[in-house]
mmCIF file of C-alpha atoms in Angstrom:
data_model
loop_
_atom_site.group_PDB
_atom_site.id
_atom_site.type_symbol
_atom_site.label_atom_id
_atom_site.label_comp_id
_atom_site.label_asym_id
_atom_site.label_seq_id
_atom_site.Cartn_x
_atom_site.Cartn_y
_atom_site.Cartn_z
ATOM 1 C CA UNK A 501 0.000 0.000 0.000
ATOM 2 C CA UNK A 502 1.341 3.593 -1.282
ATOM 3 C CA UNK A 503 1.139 6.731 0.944
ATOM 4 C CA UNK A 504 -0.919 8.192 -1.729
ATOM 5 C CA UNK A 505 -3.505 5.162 -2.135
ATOM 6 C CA UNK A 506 -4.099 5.066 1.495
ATOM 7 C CA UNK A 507 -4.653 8.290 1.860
ATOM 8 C CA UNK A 508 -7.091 8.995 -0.934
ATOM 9 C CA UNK A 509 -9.145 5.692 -0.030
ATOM 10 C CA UNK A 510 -9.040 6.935 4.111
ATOM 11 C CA UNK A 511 -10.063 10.469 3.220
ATOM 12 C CA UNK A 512 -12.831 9.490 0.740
ATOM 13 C CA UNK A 513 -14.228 7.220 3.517
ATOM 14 C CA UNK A 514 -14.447 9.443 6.051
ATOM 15 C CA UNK A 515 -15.730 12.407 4.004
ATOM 16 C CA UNK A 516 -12.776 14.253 5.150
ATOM 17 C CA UNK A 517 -11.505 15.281 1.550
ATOM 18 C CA UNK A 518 -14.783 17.168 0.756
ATOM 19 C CA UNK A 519 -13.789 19.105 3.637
ATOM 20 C CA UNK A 520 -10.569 19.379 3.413
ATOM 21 C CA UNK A 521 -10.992 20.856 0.075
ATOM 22 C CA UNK A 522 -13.916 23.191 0.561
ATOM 23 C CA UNK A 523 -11.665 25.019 3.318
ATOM 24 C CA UNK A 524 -8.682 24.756 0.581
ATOM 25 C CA UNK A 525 -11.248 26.430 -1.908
ATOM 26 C CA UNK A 526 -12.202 29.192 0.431
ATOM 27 C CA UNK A 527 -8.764 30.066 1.511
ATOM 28 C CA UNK A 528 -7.189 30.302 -2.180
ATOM 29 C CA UNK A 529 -10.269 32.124 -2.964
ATOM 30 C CA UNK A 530 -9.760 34.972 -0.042
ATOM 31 C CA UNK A 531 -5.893 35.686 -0.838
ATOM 32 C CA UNK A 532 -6.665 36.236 -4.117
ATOM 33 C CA UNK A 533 -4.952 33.315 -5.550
ATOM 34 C CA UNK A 534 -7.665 31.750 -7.692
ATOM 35 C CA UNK A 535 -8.159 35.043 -9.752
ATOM 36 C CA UNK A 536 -4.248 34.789 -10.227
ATOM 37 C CA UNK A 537 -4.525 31.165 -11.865
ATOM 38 C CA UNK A 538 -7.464 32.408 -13.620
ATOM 39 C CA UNK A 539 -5.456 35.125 -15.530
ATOM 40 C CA UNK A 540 -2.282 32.532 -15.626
ATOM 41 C CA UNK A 541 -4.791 30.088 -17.583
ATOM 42 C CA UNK A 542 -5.707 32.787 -19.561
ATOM 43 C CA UNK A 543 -2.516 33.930 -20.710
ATOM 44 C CA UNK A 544 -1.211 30.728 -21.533
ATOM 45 C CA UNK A 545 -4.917 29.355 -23.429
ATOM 46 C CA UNK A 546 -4.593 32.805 -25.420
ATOM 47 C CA UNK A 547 -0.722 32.336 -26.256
ATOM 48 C CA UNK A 548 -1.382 28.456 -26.874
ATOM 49 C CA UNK A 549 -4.160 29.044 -29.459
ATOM 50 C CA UNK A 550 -2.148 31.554 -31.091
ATOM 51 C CA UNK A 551 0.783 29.166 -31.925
ATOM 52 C CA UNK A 552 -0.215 25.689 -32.766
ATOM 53 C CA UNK A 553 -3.118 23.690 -32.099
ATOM 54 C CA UNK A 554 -1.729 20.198 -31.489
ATOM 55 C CA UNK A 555 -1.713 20.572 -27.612
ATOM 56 C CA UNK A 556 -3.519 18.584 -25.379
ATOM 57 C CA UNK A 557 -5.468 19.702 -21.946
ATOM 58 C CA UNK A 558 -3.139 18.105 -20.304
ATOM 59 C CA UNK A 559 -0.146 19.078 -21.474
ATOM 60 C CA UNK A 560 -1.718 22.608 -20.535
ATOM 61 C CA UNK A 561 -2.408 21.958 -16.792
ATOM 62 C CA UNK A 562 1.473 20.277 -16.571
ATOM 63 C CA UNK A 563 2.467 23.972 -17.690
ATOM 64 C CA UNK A 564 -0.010 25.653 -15.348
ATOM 65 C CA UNK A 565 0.080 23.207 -12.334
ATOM 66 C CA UNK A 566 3.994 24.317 -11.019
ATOM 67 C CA UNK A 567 3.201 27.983 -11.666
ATOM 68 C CA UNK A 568 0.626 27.999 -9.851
ATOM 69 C CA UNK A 569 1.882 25.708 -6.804
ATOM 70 C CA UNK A 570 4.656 28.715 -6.311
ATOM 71 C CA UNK A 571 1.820 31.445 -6.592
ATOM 72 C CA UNK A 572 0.183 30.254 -3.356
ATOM 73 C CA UNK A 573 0.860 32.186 -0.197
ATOM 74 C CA UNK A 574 3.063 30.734 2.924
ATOM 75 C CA UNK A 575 1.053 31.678 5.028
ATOM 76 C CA UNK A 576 -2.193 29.869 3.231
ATOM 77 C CA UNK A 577 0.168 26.551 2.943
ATOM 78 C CA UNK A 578 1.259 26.465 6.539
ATOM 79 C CA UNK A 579 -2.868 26.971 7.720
ATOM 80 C CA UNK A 580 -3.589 24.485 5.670
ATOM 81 C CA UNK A 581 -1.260 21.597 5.943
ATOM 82 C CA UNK A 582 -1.817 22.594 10.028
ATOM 83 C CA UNK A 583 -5.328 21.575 9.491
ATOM 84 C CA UNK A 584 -5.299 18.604 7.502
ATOM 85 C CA UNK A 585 -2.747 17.074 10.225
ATOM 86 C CA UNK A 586 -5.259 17.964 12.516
ATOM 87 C CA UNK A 587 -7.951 16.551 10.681
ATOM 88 C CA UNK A 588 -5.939 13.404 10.122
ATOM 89 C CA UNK A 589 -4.582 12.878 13.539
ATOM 90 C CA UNK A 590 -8.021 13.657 15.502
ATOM 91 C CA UNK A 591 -9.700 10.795 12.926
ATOM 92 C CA UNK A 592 -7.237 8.471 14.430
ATOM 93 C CA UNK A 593 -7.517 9.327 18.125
ATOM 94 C CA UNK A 594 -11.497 8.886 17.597
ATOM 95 C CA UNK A 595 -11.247 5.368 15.801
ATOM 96 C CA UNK B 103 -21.265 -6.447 2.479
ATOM 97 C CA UNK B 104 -18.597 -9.222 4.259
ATOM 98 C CA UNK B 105 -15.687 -7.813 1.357
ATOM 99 C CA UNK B 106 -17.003 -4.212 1.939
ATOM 100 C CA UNK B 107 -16.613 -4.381 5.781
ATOM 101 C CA UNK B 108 -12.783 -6.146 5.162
ATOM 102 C CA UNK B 109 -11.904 -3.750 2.727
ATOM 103 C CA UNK B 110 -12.749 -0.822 5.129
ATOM 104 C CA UNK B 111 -11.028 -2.058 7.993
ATOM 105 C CA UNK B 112 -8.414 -3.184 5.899
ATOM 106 C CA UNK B 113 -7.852 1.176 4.615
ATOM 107 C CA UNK B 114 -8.317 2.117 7.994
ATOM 108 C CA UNK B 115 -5.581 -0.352 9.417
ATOM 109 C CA UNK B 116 -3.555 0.546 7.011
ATOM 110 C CA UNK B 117 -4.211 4.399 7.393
ATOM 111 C CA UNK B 118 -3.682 4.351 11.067
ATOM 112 C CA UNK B 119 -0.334 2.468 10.558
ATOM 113 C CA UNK B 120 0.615 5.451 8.436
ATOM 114 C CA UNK B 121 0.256 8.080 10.793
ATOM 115 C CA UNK B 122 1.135 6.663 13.727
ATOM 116 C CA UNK B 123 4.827 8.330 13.088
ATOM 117 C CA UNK B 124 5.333 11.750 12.513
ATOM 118 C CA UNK B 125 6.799 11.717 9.087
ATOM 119 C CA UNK B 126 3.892 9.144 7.961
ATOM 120 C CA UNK B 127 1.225 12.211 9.255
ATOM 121 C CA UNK B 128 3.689 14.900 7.294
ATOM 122 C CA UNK B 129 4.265 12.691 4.283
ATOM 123 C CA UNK B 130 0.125 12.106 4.028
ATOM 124 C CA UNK B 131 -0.534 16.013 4.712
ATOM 125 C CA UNK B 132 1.606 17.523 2.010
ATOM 126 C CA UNK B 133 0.423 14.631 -0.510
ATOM 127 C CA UNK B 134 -3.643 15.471 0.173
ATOM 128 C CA UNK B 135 -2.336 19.253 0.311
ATOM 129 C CA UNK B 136 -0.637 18.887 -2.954
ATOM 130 C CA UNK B 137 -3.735 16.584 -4.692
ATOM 131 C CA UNK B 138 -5.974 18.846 -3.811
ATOM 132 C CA UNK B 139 -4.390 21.804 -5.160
ATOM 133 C CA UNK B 140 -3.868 20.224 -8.155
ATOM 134 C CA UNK B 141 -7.627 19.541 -8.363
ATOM 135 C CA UNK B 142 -7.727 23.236 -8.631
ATOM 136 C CA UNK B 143 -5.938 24.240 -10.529
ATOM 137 C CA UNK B 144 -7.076 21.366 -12.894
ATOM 138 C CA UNK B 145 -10.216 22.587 -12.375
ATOM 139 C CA UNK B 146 -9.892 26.450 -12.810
ATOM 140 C CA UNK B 147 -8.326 25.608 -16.139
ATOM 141 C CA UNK B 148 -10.942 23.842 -17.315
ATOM 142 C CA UNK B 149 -12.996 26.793 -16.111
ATOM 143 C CA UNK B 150 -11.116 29.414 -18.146
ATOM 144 C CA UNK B 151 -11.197 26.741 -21.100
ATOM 145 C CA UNK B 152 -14.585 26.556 -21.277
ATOM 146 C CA UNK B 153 -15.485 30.170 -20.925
ATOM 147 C CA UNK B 154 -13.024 30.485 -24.145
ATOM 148 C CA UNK B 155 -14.870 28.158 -25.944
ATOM 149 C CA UNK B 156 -18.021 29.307 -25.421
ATOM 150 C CA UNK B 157 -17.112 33.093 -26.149
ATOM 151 C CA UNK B 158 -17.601 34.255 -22.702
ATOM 152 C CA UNK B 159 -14.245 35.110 -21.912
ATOM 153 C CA UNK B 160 -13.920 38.220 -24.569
ATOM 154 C CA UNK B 161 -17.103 39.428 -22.982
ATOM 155 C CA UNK B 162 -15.303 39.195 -19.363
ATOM 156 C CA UNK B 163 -12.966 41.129 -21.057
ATOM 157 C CA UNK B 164 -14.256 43.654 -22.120
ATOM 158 C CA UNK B 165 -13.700 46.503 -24.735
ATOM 159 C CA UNK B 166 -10.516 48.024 -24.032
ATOM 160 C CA UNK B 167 -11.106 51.861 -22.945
ATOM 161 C CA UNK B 168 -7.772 53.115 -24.599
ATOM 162 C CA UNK B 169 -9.309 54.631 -27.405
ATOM 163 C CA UNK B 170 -12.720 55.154 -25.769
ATOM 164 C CA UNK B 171 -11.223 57.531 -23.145
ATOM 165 C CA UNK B 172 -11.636 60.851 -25.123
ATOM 166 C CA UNK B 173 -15.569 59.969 -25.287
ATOM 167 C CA UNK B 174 -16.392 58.657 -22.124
ATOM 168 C CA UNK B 175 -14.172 60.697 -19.847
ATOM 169 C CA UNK B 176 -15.411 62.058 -16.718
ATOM 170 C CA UNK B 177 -15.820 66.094 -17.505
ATOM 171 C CA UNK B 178 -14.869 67.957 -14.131
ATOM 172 C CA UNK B 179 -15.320 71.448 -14.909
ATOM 173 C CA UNK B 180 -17.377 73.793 -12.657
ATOM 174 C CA UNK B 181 -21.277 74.411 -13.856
ATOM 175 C CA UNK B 182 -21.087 70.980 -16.018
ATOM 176 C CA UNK B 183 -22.061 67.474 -14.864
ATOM 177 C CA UNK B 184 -20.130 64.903 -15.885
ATOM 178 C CA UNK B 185 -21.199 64.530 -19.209
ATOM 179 C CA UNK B 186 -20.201 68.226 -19.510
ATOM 180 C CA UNK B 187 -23.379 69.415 -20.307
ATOM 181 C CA UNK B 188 -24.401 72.474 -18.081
ATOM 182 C CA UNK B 189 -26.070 71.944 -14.949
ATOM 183 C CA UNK B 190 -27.765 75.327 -15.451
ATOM 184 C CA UNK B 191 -31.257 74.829 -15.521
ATOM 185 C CA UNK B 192 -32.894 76.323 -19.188
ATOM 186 C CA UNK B 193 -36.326 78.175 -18.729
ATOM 187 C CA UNK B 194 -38.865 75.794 -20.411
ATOM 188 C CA UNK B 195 -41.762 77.696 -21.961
ATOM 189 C CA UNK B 196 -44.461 76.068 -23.324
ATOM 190 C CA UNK B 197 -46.823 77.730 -25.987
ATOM 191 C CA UNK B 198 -50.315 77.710 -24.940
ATOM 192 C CA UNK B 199 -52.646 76.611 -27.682
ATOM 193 C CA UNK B 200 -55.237 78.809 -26.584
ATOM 194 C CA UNK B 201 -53.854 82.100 -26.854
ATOM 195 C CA UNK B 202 -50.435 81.506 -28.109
ATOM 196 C CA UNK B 203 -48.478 83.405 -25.320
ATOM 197 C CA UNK B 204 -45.162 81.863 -24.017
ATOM 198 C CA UNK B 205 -46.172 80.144 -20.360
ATOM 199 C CA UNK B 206 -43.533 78.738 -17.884
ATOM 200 C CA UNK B 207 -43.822 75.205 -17.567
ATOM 201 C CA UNK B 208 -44.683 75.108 -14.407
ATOM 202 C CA UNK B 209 -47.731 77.835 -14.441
ATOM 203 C CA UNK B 210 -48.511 75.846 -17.971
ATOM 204 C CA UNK B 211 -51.284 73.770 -16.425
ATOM 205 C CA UNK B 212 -53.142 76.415 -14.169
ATOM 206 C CA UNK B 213 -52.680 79.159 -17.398
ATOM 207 C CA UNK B 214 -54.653 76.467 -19.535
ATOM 208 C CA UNK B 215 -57.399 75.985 -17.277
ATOM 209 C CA UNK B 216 -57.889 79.582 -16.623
ATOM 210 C CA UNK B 217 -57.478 80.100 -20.405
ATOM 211 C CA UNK B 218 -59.581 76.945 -21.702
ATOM 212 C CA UNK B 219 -62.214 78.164 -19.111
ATOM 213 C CA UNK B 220 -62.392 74.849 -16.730
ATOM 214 C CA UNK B 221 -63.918 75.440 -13.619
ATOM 215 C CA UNK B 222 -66.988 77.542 -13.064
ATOM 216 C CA UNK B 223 -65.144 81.361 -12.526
ATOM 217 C CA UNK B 224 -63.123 81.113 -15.141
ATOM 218 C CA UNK B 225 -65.273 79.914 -17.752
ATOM 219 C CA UNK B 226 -67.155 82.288 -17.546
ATOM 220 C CA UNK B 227 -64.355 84.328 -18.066
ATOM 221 C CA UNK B 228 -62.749 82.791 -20.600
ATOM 222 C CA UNK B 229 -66.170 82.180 -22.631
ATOM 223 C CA UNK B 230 -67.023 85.807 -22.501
ATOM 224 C CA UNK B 231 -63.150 87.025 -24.043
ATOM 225 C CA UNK B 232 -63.686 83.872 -26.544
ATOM 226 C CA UNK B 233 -66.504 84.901 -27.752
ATOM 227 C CA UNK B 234 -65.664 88.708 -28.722
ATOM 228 C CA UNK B 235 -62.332 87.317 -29.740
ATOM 229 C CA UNK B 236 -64.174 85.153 -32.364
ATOM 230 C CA UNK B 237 -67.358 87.287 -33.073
ATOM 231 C CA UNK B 238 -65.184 88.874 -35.890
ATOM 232 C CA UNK B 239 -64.835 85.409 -37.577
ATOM 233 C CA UNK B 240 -67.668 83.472 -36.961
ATOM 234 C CA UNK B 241 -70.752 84.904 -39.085
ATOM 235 C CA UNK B 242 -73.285 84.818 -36.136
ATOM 236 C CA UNK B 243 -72.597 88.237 -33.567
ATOM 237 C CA UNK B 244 -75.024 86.429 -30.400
ATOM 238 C CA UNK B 245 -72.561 86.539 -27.067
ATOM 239 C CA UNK B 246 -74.538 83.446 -25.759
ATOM 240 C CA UNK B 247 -71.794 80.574 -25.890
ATOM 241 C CA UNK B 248 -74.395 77.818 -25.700
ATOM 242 C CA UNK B 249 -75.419 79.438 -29.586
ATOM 243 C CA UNK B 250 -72.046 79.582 -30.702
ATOM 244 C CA UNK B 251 -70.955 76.578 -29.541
ATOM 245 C CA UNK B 252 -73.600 75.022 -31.441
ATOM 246 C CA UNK B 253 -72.771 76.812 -34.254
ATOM 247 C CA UNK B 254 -69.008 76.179 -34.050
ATOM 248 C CA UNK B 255 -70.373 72.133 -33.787
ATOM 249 C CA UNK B 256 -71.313 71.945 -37.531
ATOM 250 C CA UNK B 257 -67.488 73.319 -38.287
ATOM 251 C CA UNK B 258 -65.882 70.339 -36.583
ATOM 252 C CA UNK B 259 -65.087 67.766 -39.202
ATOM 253 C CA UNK B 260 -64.315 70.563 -41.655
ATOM 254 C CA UNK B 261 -60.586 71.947 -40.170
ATOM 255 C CA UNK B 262 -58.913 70.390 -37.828
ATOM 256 C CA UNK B 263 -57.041 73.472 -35.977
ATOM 257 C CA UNK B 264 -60.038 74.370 -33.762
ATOM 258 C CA UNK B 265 -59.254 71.522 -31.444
ATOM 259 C CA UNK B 266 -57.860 73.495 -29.049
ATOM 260 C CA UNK B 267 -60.358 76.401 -28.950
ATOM 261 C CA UNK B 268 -63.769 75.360 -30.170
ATOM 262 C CA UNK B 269 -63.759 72.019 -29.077
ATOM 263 C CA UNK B 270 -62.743 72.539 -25.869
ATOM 264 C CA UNK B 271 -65.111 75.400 -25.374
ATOM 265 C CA UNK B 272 -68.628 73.462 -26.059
ATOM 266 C CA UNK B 273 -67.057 70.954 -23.329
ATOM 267 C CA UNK B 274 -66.436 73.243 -20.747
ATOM 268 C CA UNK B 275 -69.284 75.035 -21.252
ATOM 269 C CA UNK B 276 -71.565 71.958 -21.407
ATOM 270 C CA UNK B 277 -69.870 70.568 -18.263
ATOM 271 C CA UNK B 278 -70.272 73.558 -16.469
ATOM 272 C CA UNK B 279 -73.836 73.874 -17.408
ATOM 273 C CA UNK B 280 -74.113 70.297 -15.810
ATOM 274 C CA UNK B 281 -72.637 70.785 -13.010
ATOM 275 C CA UNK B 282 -74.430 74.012 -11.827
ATOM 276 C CA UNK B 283 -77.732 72.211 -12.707
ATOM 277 C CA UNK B 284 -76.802 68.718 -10.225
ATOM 278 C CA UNK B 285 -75.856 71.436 -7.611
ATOM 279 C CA UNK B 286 -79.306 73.133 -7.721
ATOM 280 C CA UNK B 287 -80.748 69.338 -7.925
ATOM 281 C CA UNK B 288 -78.635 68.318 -5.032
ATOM 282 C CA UNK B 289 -79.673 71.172 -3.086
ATOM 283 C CA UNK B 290 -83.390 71.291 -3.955
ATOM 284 C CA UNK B 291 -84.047 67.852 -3.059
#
């Protein structure tokens, strides 16, 4: 078993990811970060259709993903990953 | 349901034995940190994708206001609104029908009664200074405006200008005639 299959399957279980990522949502939304991606994906789907035609979606969100990893806040990412430990590690004292 | 219940024990053991150390808990926090961001950003892609497709995002756009900014800009001069049109109100006169004298606006509707002869006073007014004013014209001289209103009747169809005068007139004077004979009525019985 792989960190990352364990962890999806737990999270999904429990109902924890919905969470999880509705606080995520909420907190990229309030810094201002999701309006940032918005005009990254805009840039690049404007430049991209400009150019050439034979690119795929995904190819797309590889170029997007790491820009936009770097564009979130510290302080956003330390809340965050604070909370899903807790999440996590209160799930386990209660079970 | 047996395989179910295994298989959900089985994720939870294996879950607990994960973050039962430290790094297990760090390791499975920056992993569901990093999934889920990529969700996003997966997901406000496809967002910005489809509005592309579907022509929306020129209209979020917008026209650019570079070479729009000499029409629509903001006028801030003294005595002009922002359209830079004066703010300084223009004396609107209206032309009364009746006696074609310039009337402010605002006196426009009490001049026309007066002048049209509504109301009992000023009928009688205005029916009296009608009548010499048109005994010139019309070919019978009687001052009774019940006559010449009757007369006046028959020229209706013929030219349309009178509306304003004539017309009027055998109203007024018809409806003031009424109303001073339901008064009495109301008052003798």
């Amino acid at each position: 078993m792989t960190v990352s299959n364990t962890v999806d399957q737990y999270t999904i279980m429990s109902g924890d990811r919905s969470k999880i990522k509705d606080l995520l949502c909420n907190r990229l939304t309030e810094c201002g970060w999701r309006d940032e991606v918005r005009l990254l994906c805009r840039n690049i789907l404007l430049e991209k259709s400009n150019s050439s035609n034979g690119v795929t979606v995904e190819q797309l969100i590889a170029e997007v993903t790491p820009k936009a990893r770097t564009l979130v806040p510290d302080a956003v990412k330390k809340e965050l990953l604070m909370k899903i430990r807790t999440i996590l590690a209160e799930n386990e004292a209660e079970n | 349901m047996a395989q179910g219940h295994t298989t959900a024990s089985a994720i939870l053991h294996n879950f607990r034995e994960l973050i039962k150390e430290p790094k297990g808990l760090d390791d499975a926090a920056n992993y569901l940190f990093q999934g889920l961001l990529d969700d996003v950003v997966a997901g406000i892609f496809i967002e910005i994708h489809h509005l592309r497709k579907t022509g929306n995002l020129t209209a979020l756009d917008g026209v650019g206001e570079e070479n729009a900014e000499s029409a629509y800009r903001i006028c801030e001069m003294p005595n002009l609104d922002i359209f830079g049109i004066s703010t300084a109100k223009k004396p609107m006169d209206c032309t009364c029908p009746n006696c074609d004298r310039l009337v402010a606006a605002t006196r426009f509707a009490p001049h026309l009664e007066k002048c049209m002869g509504m109301g009992r006073i000023s009928s009688r007014i205005a029916s009296r200074r009608l009548a010499t004013k048109e005994g010139s014209s019309a070919s019978s001289t009687s001052t009774s405006t019940y006559l010449q209103s009757g007369n006046t009747g028959g020229t209706d169809d013929e030219d349309d200008v009178d509306w304003s005068s004539d017309k009027r007139k055998k109203k007024s004077t018809q409806n003031s005639r009424n109303n001073g004979s339901k008064k009495n009525n109301g008052k003798t019985f």
